[in-house]
XYZ file of N, CA and C in Angstrom:
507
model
N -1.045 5.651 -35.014
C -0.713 5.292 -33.646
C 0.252 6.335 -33.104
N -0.074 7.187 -32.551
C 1.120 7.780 -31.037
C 1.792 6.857 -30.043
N 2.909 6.885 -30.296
C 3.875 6.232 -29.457
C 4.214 7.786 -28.112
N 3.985 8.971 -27.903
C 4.053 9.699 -26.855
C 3.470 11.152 -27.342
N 2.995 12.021 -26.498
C 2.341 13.205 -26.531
C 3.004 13.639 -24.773
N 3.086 15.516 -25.064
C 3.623 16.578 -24.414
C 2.732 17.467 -24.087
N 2.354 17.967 -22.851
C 1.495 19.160 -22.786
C 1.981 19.903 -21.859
N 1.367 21.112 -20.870
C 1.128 21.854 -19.821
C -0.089 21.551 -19.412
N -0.232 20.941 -17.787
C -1.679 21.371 -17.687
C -1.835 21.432 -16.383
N -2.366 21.501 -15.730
C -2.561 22.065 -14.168
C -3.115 20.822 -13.231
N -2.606 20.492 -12.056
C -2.871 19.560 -11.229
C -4.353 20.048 -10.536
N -5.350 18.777 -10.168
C -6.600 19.226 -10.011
C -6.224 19.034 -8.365
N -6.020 17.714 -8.268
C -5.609 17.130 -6.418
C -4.624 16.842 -6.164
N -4.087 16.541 -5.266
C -3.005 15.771 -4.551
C -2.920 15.479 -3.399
N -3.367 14.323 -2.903
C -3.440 13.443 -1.258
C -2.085 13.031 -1.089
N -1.778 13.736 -0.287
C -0.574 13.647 0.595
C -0.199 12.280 0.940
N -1.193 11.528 1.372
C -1.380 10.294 2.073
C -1.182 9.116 1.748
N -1.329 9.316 -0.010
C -1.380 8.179 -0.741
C -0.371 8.131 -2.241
N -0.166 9.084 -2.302
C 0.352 10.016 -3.584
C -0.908 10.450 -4.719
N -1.836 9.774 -4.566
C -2.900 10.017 -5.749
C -2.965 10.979 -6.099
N -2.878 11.386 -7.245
C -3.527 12.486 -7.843
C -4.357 12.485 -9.093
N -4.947 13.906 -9.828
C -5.921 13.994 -10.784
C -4.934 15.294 -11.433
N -5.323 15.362 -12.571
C -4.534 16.795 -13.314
C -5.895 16.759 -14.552
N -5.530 17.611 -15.026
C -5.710 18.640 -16.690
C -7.695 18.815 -16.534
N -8.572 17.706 -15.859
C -10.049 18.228 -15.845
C -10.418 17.441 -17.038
N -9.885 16.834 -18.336
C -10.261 16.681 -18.911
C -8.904 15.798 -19.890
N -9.929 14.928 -21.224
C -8.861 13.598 -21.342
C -7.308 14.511 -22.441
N -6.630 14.247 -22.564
C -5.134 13.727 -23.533
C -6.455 13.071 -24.381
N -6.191 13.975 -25.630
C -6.727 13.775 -26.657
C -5.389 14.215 -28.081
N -5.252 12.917 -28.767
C -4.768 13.018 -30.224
C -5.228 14.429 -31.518
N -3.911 15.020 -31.057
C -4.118 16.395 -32.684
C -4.771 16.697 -33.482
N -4.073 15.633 -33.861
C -5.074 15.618 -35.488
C -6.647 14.718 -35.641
N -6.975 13.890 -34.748
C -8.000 13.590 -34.487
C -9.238 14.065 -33.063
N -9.063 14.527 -32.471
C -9.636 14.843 -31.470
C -10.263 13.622 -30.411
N -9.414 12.487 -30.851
C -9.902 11.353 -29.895
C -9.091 11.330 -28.635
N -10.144 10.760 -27.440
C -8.992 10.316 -26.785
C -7.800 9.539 -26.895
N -6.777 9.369 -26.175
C -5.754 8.506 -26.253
C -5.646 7.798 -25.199
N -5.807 6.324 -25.682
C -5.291 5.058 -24.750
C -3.863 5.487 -24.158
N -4.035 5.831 -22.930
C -1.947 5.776 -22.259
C -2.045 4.581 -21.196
N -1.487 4.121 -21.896
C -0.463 2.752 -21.522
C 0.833 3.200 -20.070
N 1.520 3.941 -19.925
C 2.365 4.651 -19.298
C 2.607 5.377 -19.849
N 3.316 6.201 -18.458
C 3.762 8.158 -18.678
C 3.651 8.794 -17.597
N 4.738 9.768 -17.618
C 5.001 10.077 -16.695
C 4.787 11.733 -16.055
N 4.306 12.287 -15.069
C 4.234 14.019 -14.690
C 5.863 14.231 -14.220
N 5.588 15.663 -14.860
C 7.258 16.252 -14.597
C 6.780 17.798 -14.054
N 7.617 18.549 -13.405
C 7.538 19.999 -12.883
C 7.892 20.585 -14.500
N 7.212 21.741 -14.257
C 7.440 22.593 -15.489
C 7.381 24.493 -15.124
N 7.790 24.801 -16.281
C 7.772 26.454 -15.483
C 7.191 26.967 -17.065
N 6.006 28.362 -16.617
C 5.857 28.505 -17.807
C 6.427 29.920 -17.904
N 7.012 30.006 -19.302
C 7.567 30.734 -19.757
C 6.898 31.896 -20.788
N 5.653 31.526 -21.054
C 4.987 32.939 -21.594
C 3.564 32.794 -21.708
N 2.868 33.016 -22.206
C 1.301 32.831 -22.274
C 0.982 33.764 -23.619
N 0.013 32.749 -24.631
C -0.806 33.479 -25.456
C -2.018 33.701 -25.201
N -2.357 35.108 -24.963
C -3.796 35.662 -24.360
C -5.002 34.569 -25.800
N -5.873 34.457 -24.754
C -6.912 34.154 -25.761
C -7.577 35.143 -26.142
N -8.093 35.114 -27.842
C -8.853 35.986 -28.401
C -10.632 35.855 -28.368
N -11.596 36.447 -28.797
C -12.855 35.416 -28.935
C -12.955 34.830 -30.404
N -13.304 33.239 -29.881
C -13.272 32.501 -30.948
C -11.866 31.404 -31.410
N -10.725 31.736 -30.695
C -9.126 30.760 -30.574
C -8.943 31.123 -29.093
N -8.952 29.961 -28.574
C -8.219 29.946 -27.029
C -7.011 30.370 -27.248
N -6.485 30.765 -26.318
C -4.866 30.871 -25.780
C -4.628 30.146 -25.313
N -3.049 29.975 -25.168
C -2.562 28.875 -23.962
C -1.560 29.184 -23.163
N -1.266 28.113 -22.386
C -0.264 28.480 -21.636
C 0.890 27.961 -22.462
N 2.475 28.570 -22.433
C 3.483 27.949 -22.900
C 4.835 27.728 -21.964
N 5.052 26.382 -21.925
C 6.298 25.992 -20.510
C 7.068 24.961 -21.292
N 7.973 25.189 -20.196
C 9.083 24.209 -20.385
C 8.931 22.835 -19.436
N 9.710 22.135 -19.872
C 9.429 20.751 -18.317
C 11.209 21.060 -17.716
N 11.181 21.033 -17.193
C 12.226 20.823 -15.816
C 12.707 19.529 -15.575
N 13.459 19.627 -17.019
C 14.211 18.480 -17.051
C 15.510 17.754 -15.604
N 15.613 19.044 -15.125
C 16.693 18.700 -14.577
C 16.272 17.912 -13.187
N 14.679 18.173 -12.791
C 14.568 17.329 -11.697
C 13.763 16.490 -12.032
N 13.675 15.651 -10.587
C 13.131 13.998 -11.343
C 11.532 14.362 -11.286
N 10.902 12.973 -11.724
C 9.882 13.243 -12.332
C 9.051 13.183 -11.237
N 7.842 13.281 -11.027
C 6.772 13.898 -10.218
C 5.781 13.045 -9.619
N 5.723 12.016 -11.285
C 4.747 10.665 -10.648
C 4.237 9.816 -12.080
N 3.602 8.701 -12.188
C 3.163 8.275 -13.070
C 1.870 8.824 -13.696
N 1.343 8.258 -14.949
C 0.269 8.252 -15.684
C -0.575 7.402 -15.404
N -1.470 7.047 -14.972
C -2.068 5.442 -14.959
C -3.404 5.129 -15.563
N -4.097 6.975 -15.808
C -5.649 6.618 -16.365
C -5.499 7.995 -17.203
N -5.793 7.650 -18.571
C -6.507 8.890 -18.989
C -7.747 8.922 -19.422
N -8.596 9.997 -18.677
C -10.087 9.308 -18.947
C -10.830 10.877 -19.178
N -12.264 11.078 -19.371
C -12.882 11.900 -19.476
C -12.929 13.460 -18.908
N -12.764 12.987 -17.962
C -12.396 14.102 -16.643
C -11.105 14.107 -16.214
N -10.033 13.745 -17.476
C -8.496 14.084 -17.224
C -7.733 12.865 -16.758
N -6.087 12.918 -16.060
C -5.609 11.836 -15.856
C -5.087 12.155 -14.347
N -4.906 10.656 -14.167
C -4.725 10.332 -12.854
C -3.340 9.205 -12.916
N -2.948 9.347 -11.510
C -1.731 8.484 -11.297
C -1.192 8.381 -9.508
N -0.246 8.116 -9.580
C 0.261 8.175 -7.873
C 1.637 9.427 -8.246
N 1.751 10.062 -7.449
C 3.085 10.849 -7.208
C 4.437 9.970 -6.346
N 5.568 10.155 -7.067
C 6.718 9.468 -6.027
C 7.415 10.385 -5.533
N 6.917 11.635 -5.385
C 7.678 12.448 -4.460
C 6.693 13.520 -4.330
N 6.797 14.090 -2.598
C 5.722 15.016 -2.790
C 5.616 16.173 -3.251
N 4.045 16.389 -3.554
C 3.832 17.683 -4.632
C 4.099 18.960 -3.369
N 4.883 20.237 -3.748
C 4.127 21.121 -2.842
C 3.878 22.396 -3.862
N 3.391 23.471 -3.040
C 3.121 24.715 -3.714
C 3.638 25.463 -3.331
N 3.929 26.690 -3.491
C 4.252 27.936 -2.827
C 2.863 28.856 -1.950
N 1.758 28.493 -1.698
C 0.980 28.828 -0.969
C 0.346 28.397 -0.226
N -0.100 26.971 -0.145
C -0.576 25.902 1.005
C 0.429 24.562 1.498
N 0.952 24.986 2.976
C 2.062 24.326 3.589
C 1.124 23.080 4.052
N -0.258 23.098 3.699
C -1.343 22.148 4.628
C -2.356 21.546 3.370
N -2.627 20.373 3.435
C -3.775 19.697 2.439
C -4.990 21.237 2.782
N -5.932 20.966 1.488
C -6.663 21.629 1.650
C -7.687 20.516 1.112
N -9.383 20.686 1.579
C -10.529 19.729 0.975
C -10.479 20.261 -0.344
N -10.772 19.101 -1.096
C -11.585 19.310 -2.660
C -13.014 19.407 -2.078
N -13.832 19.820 -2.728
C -15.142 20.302 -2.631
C -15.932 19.056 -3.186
N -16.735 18.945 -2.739
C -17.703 17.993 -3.366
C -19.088 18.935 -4.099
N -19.338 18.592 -4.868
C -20.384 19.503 -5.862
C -21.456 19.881 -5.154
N -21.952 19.175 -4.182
C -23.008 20.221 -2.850
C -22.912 21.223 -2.306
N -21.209 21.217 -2.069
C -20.137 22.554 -1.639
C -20.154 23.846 -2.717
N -20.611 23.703 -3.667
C -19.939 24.656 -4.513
C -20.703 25.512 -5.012
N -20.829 26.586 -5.005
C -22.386 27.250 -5.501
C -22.082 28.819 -6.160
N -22.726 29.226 -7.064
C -22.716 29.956 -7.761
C -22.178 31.825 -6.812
N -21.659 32.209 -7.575
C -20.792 33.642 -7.160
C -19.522 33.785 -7.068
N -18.700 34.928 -6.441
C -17.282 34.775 -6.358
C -16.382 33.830 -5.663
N -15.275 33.735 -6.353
C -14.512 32.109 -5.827
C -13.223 32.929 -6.467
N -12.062 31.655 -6.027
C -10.849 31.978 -6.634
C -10.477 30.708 -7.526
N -9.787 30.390 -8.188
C -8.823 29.847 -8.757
C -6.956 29.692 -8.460
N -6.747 28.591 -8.604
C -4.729 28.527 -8.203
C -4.666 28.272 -9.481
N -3.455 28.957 -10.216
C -3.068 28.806 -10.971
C -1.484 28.905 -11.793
N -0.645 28.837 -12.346
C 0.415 29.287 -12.709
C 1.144 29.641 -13.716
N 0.852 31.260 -14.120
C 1.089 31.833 -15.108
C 2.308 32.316 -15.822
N 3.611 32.659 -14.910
C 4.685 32.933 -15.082
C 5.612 32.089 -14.405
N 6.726 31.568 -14.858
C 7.047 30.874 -13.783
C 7.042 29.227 -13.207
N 6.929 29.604 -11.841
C 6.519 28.156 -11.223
C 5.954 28.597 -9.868
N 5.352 29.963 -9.525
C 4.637 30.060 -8.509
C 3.319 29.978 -9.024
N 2.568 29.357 -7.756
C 1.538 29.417 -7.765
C 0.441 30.743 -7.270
N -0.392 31.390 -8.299
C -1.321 32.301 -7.312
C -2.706 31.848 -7.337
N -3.004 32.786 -6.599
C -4.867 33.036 -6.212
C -5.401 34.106 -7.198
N -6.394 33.989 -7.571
C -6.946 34.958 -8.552
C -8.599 34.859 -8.411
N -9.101 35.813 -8.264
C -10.646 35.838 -8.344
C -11.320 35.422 -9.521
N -12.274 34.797 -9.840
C -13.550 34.769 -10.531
C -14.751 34.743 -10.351
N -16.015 34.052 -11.006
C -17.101 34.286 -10.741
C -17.455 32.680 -11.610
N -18.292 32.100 -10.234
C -19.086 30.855 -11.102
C -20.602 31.190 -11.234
N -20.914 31.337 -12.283
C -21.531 32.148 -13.329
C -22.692 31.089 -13.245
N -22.115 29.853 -13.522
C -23.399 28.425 -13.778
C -22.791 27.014 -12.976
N -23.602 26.822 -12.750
C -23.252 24.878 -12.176
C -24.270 24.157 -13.027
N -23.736 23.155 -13.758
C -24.283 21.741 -13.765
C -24.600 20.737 -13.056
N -25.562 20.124 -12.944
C -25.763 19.545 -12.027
C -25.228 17.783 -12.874
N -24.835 17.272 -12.418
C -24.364 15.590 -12.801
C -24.535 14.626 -12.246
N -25.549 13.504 -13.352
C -25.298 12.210 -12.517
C -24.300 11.393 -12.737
N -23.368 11.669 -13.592
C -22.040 10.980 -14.271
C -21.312 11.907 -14.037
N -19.469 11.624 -14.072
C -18.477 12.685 -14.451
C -18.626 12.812 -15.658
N -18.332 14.467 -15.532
C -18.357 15.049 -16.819
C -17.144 16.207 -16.966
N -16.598 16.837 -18.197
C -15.441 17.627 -17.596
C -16.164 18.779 -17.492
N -17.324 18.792 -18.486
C -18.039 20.305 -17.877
C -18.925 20.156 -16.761
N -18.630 21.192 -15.761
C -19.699 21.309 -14.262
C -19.973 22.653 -14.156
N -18.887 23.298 -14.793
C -19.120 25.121 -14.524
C -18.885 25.670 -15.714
N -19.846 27.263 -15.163
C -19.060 27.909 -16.471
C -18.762 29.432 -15.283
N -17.334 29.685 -15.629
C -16.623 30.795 -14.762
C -16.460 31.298 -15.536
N -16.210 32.987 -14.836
C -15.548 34.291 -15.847
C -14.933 34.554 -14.544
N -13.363 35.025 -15.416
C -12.205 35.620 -14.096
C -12.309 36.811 -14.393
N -12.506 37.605 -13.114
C -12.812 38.865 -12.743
C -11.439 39.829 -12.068
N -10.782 38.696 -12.026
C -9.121 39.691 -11.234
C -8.487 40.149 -12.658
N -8.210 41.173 -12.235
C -7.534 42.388 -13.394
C -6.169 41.940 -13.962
N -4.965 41.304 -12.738
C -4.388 40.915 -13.285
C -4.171 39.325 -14.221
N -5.039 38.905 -13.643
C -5.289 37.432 -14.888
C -5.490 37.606 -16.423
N -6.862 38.878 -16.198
C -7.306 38.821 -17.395
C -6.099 39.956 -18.360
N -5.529 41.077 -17.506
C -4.271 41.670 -18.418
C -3.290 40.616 -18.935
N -2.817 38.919 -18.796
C -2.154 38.345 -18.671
C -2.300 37.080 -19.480
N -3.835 36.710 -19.534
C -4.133 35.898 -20.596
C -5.432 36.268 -21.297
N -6.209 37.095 -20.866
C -7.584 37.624 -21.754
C -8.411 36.638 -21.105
N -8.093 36.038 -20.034
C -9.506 34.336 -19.815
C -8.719 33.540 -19.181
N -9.381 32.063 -19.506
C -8.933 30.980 -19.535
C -8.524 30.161 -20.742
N -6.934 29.761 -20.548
C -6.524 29.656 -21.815
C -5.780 28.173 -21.498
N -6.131 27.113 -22.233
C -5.085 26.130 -22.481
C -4.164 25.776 -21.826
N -4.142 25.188 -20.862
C -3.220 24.748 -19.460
C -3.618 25.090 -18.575
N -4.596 26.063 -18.259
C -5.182 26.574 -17.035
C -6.243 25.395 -16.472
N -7.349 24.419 -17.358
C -8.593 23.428 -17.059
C -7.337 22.669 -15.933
N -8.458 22.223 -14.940
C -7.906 21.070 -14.066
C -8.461 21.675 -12.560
């Protein structure tokens, strides 16, 4: 039994309107077993990351951060499920690049070629970075896989080799 688990992982949404949000793309899964984990409560905190291990082929990399202890926390836990976790925010989220909601896409929207990614590699700013959606899945269920991308901006890939472990969401 886990009584608590720690990660980095990247916020998918955030409605202004309601606090709702979605993070990581995919579930809080147990170490040493690879199962999901029942969360009962828990809580999102701001974090800054402090270095990154490039991925190699064949071992992902990840991202590596701290949480930001010193400010309050961000919002609850309330679902962890297949396609990641969800909760309400009690204070609002912002970024350093969109002062304005932006749409999530609905999967009709989204179609194969160059795109960007937000992400946050050093730090606690957020950037833009190019890639390429390479493939779409098509789904009659959620699933955490829908794409398969390759990042094409020079400085991402000098910085982590890919997509590495805190980046999904």
């Amino acid at each position: 039994i886990r009584d608590s688990t720690a990660g980095v992982g990247t916020l998918t949404f955030y409605c202004p309107l309601n606090g709702a949000y979605g993070a990581l793309g995919h579930p809080i899964t147990d170490i040493d077993t690879g199962e999901m984990l029942s969360v009962s409560s828990g809580k999102i905190v701001p974090s800054k990351i402090i270095s990154v291990q490039p991925g190699v082929r064949g071992k992902p990399g990840e991202l590596r951060g701290l949480f930001i202890e010193s400010e309050d926390e961000l919002g609850n836990i309330s679902k962890n499920t297949a396609c990641g976790i969800y909760g309400v925010a009690s204070k609002k989220i912002e970024n350093n690049i969109y002062t304005e909601p932006i749409s999530v896409a609905f999967q009709s929207d989204i179609k194969e070629g160059p795109a960007k990614i937000l992400t946050t590699v050093d730090g606690t700013d957020v950037k833009s970075y190019d890639i390429v959606i390479e493939k779409l899945t098509n789904q009659a269920k959620p699933n955490p896989k829908s794409m398969i991308i390759r990042i094409t901006d020079p400085e991402l890939l000098q910085k982590t080799g890919g997509i590495v472990q805190g980046m999904s969401g």
